[in-house]
Structure formats: C-alpha cells, structure tokens
Short mmCIF file of C-alpha atoms and ligand atoms in Angstrom, two decimals:
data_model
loop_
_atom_site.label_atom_id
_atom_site.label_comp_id
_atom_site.label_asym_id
_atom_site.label_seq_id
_atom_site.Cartn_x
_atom_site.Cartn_y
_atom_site.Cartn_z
CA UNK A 448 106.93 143.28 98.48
CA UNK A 449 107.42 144.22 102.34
CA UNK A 450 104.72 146.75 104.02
CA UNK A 451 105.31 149.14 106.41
CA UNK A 452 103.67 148.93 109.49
CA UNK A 453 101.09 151.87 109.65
CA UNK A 454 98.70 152.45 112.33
CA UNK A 455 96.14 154.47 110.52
CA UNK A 456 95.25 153.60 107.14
CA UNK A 457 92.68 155.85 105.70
CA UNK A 458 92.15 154.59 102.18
CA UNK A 459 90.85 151.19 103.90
CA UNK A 460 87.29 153.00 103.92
CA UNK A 461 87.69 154.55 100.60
CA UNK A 462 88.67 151.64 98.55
CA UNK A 463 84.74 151.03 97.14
CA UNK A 464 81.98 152.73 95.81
CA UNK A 465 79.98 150.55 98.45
CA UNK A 466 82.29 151.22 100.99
CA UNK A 467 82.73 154.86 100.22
CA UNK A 468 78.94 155.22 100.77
CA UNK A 469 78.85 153.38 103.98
CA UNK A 470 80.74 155.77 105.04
CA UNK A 471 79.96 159.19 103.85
CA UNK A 472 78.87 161.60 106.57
CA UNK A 473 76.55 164.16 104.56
CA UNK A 474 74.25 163.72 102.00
CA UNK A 475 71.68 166.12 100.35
CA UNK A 476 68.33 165.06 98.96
CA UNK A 477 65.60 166.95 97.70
CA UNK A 478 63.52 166.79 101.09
CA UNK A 479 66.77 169.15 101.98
CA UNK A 480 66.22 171.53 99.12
CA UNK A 481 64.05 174.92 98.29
CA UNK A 482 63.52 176.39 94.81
CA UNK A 483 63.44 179.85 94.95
CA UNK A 484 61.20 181.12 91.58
CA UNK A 485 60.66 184.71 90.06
CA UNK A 486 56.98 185.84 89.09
CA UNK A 487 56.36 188.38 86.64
CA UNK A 488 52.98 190.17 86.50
CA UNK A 489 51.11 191.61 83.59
CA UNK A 490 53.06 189.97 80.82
CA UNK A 491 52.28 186.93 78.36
CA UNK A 492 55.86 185.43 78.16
CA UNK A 493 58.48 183.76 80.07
CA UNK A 494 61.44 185.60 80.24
CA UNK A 495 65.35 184.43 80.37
CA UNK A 496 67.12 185.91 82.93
CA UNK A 497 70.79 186.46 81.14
CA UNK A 498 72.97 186.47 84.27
CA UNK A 499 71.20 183.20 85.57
CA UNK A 500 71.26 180.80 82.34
CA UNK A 501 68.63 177.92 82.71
CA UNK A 502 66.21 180.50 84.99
CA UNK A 503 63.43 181.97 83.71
CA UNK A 504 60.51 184.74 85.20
CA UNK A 505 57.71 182.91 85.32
CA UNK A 506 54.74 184.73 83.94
CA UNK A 507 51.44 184.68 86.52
CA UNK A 508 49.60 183.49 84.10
CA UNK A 509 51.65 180.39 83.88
CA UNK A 510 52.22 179.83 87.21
CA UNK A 511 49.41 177.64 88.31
CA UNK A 512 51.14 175.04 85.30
CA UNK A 513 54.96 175.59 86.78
CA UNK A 514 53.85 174.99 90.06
CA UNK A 515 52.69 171.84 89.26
CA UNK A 516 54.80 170.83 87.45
CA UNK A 517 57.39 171.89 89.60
CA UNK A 518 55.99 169.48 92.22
CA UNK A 519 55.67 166.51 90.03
CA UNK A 520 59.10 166.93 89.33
CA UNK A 521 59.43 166.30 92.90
CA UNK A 522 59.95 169.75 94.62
CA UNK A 523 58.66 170.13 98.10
CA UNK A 524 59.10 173.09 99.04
CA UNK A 525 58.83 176.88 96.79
CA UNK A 526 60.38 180.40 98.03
CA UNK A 527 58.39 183.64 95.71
CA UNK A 528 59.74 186.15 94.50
CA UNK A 529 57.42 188.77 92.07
CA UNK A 530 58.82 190.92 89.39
CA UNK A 531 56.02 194.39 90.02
CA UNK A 532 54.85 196.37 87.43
CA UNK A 533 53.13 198.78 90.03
CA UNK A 534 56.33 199.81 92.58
CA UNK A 535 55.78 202.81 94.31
CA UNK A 536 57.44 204.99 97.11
CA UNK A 537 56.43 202.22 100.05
CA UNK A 538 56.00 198.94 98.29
CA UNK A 539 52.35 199.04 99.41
CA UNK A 540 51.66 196.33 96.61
CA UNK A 541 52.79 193.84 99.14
CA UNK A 542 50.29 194.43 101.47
CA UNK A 543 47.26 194.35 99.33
CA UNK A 544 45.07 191.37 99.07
CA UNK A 545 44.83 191.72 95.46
CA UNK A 546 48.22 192.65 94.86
CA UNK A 547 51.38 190.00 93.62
CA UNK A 548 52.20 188.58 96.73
CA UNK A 549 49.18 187.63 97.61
CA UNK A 550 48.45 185.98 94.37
CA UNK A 551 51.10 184.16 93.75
CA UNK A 552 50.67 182.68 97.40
CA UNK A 553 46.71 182.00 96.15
CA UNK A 554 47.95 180.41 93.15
CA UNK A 555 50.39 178.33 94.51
CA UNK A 556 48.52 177.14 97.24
CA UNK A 557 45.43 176.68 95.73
CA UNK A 558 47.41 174.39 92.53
CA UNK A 559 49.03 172.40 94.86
CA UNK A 560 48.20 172.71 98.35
CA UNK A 561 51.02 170.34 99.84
CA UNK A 562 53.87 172.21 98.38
CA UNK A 563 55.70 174.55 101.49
CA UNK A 564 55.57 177.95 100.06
CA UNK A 565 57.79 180.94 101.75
CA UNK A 566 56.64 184.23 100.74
CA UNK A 567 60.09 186.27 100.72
CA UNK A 568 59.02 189.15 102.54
CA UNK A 569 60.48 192.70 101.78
CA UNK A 570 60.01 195.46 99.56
CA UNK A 571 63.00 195.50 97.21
CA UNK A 572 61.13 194.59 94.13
CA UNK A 573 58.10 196.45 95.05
CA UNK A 574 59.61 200.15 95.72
CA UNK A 575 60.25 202.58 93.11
CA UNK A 576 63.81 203.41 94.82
CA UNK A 577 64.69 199.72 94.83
CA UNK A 578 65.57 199.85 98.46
CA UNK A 579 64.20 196.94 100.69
CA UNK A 580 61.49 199.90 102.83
CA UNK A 581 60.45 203.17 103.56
CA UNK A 582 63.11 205.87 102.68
CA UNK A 583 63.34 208.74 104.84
CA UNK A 584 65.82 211.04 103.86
CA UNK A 585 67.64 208.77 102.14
CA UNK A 586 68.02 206.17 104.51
CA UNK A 587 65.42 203.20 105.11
CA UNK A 588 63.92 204.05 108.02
CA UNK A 589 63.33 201.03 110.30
CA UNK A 590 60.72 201.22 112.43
CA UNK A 591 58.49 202.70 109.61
CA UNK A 592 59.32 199.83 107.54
CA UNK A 593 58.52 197.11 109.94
CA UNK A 594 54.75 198.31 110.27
CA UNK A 595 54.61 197.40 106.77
CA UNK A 596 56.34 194.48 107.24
CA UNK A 597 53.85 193.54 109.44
CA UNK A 598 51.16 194.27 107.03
CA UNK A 599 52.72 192.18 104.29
CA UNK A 600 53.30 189.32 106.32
CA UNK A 601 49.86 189.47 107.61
CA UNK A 602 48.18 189.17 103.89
CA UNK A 603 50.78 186.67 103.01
CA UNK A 604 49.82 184.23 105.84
CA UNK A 605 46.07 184.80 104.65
CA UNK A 606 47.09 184.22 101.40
CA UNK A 607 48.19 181.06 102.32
CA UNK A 608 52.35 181.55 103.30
CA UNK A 609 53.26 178.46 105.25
CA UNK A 610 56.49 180.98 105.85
CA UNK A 611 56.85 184.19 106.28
CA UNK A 612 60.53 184.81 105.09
CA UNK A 613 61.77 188.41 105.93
CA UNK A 614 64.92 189.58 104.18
CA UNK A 615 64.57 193.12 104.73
CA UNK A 616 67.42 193.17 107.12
CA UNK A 617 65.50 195.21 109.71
CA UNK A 618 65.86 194.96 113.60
CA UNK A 619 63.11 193.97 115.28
CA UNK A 620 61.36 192.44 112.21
CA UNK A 621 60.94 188.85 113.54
CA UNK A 622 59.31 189.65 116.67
CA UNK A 623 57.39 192.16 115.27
CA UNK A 624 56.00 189.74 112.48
CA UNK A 625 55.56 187.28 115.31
CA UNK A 626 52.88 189.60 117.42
CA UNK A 627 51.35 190.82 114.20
CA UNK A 628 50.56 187.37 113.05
CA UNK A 629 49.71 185.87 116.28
CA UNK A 630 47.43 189.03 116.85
CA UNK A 631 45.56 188.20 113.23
CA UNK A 632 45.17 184.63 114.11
CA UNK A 633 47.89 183.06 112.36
CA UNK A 634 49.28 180.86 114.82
CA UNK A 635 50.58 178.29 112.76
CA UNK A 636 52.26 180.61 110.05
CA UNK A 637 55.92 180.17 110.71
CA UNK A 638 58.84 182.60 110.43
CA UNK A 639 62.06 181.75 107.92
CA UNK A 640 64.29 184.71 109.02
CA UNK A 641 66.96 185.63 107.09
CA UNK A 642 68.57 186.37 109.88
CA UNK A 643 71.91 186.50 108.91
CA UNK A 644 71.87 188.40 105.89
CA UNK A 645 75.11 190.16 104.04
CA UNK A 646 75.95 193.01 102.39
CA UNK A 647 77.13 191.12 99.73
CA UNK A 648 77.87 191.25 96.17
CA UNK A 649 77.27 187.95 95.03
CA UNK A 650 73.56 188.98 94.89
CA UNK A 651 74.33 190.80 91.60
CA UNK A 652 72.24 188.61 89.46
CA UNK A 653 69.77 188.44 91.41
CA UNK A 654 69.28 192.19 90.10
CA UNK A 655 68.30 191.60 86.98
CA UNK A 656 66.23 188.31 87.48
CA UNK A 657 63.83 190.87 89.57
CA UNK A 658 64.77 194.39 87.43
CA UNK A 659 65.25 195.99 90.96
CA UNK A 660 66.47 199.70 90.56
CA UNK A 661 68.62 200.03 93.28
CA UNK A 662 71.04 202.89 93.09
CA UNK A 663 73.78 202.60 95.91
CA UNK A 664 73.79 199.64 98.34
CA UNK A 665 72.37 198.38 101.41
CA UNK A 666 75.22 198.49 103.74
CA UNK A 667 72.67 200.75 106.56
CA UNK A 668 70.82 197.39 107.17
CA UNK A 669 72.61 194.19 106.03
CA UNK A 670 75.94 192.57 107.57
CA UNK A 671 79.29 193.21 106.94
CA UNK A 672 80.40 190.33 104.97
CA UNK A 673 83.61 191.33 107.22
CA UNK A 674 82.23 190.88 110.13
CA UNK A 675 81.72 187.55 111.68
CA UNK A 676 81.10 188.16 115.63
CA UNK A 677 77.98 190.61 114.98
CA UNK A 678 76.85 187.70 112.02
CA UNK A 679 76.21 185.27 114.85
CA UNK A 680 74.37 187.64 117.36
CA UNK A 681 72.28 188.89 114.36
CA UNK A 682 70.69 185.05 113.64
CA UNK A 683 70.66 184.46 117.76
CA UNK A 684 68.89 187.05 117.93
CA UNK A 685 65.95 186.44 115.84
CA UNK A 686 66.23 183.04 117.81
CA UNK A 687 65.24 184.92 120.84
CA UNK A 688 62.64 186.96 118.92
CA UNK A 689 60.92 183.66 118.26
CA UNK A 690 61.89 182.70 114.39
CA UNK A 691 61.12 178.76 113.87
CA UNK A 692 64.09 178.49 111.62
CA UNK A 693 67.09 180.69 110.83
CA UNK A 694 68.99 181.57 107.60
CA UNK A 695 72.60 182.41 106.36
CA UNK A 696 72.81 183.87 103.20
CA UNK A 697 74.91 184.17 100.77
CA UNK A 698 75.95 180.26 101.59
CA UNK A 699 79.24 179.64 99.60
CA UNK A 700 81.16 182.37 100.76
CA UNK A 701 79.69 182.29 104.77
CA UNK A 702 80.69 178.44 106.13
CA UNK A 703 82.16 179.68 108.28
CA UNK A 704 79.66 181.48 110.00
CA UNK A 705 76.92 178.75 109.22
CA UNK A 706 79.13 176.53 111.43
CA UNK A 707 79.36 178.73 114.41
CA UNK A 708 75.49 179.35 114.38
CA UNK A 709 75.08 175.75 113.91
CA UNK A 710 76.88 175.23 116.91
CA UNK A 711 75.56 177.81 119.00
CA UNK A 712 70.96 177.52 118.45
CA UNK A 713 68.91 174.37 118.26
CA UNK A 714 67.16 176.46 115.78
CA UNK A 715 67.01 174.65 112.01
CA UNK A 716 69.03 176.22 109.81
CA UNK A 717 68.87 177.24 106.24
CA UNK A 718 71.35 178.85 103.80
CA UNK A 719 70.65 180.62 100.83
CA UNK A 720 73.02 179.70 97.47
CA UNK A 721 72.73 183.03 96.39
CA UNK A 722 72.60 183.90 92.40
CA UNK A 723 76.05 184.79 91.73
CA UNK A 724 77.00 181.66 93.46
CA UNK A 725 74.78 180.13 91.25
CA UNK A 726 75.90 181.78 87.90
CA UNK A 727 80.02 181.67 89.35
CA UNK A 728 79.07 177.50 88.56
CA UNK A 729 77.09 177.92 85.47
CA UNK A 730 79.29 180.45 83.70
CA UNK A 731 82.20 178.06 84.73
CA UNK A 732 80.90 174.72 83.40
CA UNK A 733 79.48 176.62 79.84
CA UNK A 734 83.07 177.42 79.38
CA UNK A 735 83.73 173.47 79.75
CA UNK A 736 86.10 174.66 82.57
CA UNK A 737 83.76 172.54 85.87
CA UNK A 738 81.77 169.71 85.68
CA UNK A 739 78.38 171.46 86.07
CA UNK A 740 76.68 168.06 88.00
CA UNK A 741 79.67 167.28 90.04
CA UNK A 742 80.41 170.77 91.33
CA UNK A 743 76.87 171.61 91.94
CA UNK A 744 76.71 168.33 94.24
CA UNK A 745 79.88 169.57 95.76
CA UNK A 746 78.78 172.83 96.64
CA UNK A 747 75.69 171.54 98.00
CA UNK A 748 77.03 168.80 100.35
CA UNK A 749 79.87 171.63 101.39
CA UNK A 750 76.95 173.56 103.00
CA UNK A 751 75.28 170.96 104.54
CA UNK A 752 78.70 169.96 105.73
CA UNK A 753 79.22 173.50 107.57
CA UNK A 754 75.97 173.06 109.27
CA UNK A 755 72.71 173.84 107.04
CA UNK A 756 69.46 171.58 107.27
CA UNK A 757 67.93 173.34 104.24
CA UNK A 758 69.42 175.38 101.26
CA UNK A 759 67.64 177.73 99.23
CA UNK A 760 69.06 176.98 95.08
CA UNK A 761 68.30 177.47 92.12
CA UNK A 762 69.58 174.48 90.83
CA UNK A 763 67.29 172.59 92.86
CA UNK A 764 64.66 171.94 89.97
CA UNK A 765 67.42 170.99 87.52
CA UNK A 766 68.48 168.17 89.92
CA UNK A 767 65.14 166.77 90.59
CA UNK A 768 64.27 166.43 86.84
CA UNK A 769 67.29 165.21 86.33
CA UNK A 770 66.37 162.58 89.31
CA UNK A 771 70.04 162.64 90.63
CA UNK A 772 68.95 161.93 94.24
C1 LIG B 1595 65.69 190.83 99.15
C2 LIG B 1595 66.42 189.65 98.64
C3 LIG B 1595 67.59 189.64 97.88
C4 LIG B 1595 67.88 188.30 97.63
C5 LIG B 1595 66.90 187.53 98.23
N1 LIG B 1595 66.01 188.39 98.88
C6 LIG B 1595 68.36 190.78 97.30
C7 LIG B 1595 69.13 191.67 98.17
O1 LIG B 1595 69.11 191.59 99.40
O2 LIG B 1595 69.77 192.57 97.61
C8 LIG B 1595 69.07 187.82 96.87
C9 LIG B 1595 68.99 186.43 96.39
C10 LIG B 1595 70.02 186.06 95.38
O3 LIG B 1595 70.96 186.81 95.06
O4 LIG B 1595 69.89 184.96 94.85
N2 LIG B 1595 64.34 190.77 98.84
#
C-alpha cells in the first residue's frame, strides 16, 4: 500500500475519543448555563405549556420547592418570568412590593440564597394590551415607560434581583436603570441587558407559556431581524450606558451577530435560546426525526462557538438532571 505524501493531515487529531477531547475548542457546562422559569400566581396547579413540551408554569405556591430543587439539581443561576392575574393598562404590578415580581425574587432568594436570580424586567406579561409599556396612542411610548422601568427595577433589586434584566427594548433603559438603582442604593445590583433584542418570530411559544395578549407586534421597539449593522450599535450601546453584561437574543438564528459583538466589547456576553428554538428541537426529536441529547449539545456549543459566555435555555434543567456535563 503506497501513501501519498500530504502536508496537512487533519484526521491525525480526530482519530480518538481522547484525542478528540484534547483538542476540542468549546465546551459548555452548567456554570455556562441559565434556566429561564415561568411563575403563575393565584392558582393551585402546575400547568403544561403545549408549545414547550417538558416546561411547565410553576405555581407560586410551589416555587420555594422548584427552586430548590432546581439548585440541587445543580442550577446556578434562575431568569423569572410571572404569569399575572392582575394586568392592567401600565403593568404597575411590577413595581409593587407586594406584587409577583417581587415575590418571586423574595421566594427565590430567601429558599436558596446562592442561586443568581435575573428578574426579566418589562411589562409584557403584566399589561392588559400585552405590549412590553405604556401605550400612548397606540404606540409604546418610551420615555413614559422607562420611569416605570425604573420603578420595577428598583423593587426588584430590593427584592433581592442579583440582575436586573430589561427586555423591553426601550432606548435609554440601561442607563436609566443604572441612575435609578445607584440613586436607591443598589450599587451592587447588576444590569443583564438584552441589548440586542429582535423582532422575531421564534418567540411564538413563548406566548402561550406566559398567556400574553398581544395583538400586532413589536416592530416600534425591537430590531430588525434584517438588520445587522444597527444590531451591533444597539448592544454597544448599552455598553456605554454602563450594562455589566450584554445579551443577543433569539441565539440560533443571530451567530452571526453574537460574533461581531463578541469581537467588538469586553463586555460578557449572553444569548438567549429563545422558545421556538427550543420547541423547533423538541418537536423534531418527538417525531424521532433528531437526536434530542445530541442536537441540544450541538446547538449549545454552536453559540458558545459564535461568541456567548452564558446562554439563557430551557433545556438547561433537563441536562443537569440528566448530569450530562
Ligand atoms: C419580554 C420577553 C420575551 C421573551 C423574553 N422576554 C417576549 C417578547 O419579547 O416578545 C421571549 C423569550 C422566548 O421566546 O423564549 N418580556
């Protein structure tokens, strides 16, 4: 048998499990990972969220036993989201001490006071028009809606938020959360901004896991998914305005983008697998068509690839009890 003479042989590195993992250059863990979780108030039961199969609403009452054993399963780090049964015009739920956000924060915090909780902070699931702030004839006005950011973000950091998370897509809401913390005393509350934040459909499930009643869309105040230039100055941006970490979201979809801001901030970076990205794999694999474990791992290590420190999934409590990492 004669060989050719080759300079480059790249299967020399690949020709072992040992040797393949010697040399892999990403890896995800569950230090890497956030688990975002839905809240429901004033009901007894869980509830199964149809377009996101394995995902359930959490019932308050049972989230002090979730939470830890969420952690014990080896969790570090929660992002809330509450399902409202008192919307109104504003959202003005959010900003009361003894209103959802604030309790779940409580709860959380109180159960287990190590876990990193992000209080996702905008108004979507707490406004009777579904919209994420204050209409004003029939468009969100923004400057309106980031006092109340302000004020949510305030009770959430006395609640106990060890982020302040704002998706609500509004200019000027990271520095404005900034001063309004810093002004209360919260010094050490940090800012996740979603910072770059599309107009995107792949949030469609998302819809129903929260029963938002959004009629139309939010293309006044998130991104373009078209649009990649004014996607980077949106997260550098909130750099400037002082966020401690930055976000792309959806993830899947937006690697592109994730590696341009990763190359252009010293900022940490997050992405968000959305919940269409999530049910896209779910819906695939219950058909037998994916392997569920493999592409999961795949998807995550593709967005860690393009440039993400941390990624927001729902899959991330599946894959701790499951003790893959
Ligand atoms: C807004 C918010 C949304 C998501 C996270 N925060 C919905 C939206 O902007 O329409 C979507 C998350 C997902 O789809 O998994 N509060």
């Amino acid at each position: 048998m004669s060989n050719f003479y080759l300079a480059q042989r790249l299967r020399r590195l690949r020709s072992s499990s040992a040797m393949r993992s010697l040399f892999q250059e990403t890896s995800v863990g569950l230090n890497d990972l956030v688990l975002p979780i839905f809240v429901e108030e004033g009901v007894d039961d869980y509830k199964v969220i149809k377009a996101m199969p394995g995902v359930m609403r959490i019932p308050e009452k049972r989230l002090a036993y979730e939470i830890e054993r969420i952690a014990k399963a080896g969790i570090r780090s929660v992002i809330t989201f509450g399902i409202s049964h008192h919307a109104d015009a504003t959202g003005s739920d959010t900003w009361n001490e003894e209103g959802l956000v604030a309790r779940m924060l409580r709860i959380c915090k109180n159960t287990v006071p190590e876990i990193i909780v992000m209080s996702d902070t905008c108004f979507c699931e707490y406004t009777s028009h579904g919209h994420c702030g204050v209409l004003c004839d029939h468009v969100v006005d923004n400057d309106a809606t980031l006092i109340n950011l302000c004020k949510q973000a305030v009770v959430a950091a006395a609640a106990g938020a060890d982020f302040i998370a704002p998706s609500a897509a509004m200019d000027g809401q990271v520095v404005m959360i900034r001063k309004a913390l810093d002004a209360a005393g919260f010094i050490q509350t940090s800012i996740m901004s979603y910072s770059t934040k599309f107009a995107s459909s792949f949030y469609g499930p998302f819809r129903e896991a929260t029963g938002t009643s959004l009629k139309g869309d939010r293309k006044t105040y998130q991104i373009n998914p078209m649009n990649r230039r004014e996607a980077i100055r949106e997260s550098l941006i909130d750099a400037t305005e002082g966020a401690d970490a930055l976000m792309v979201k959806p993830a899947g979809p937006y690697l592109d983008v994730l590696r341009e801001i990763r190359d252009n901030t010293k900022l940490p970076l997050a992405a968000y697998q959305v919940s269409g990205e999530y049910a896209m794999i779910k819906f695939a694999a219950q058909a037998g068509i994916i392997d569920e474990l493999n592409v999961v791992l795949e998807s995550l290590g593709s967005i860690k690839r393009a440039g993400a420190d941390l990624i927001f999934s729902y899959f991330a409590l599946n894959l701790a009890e499951q003790k893959v990492f």
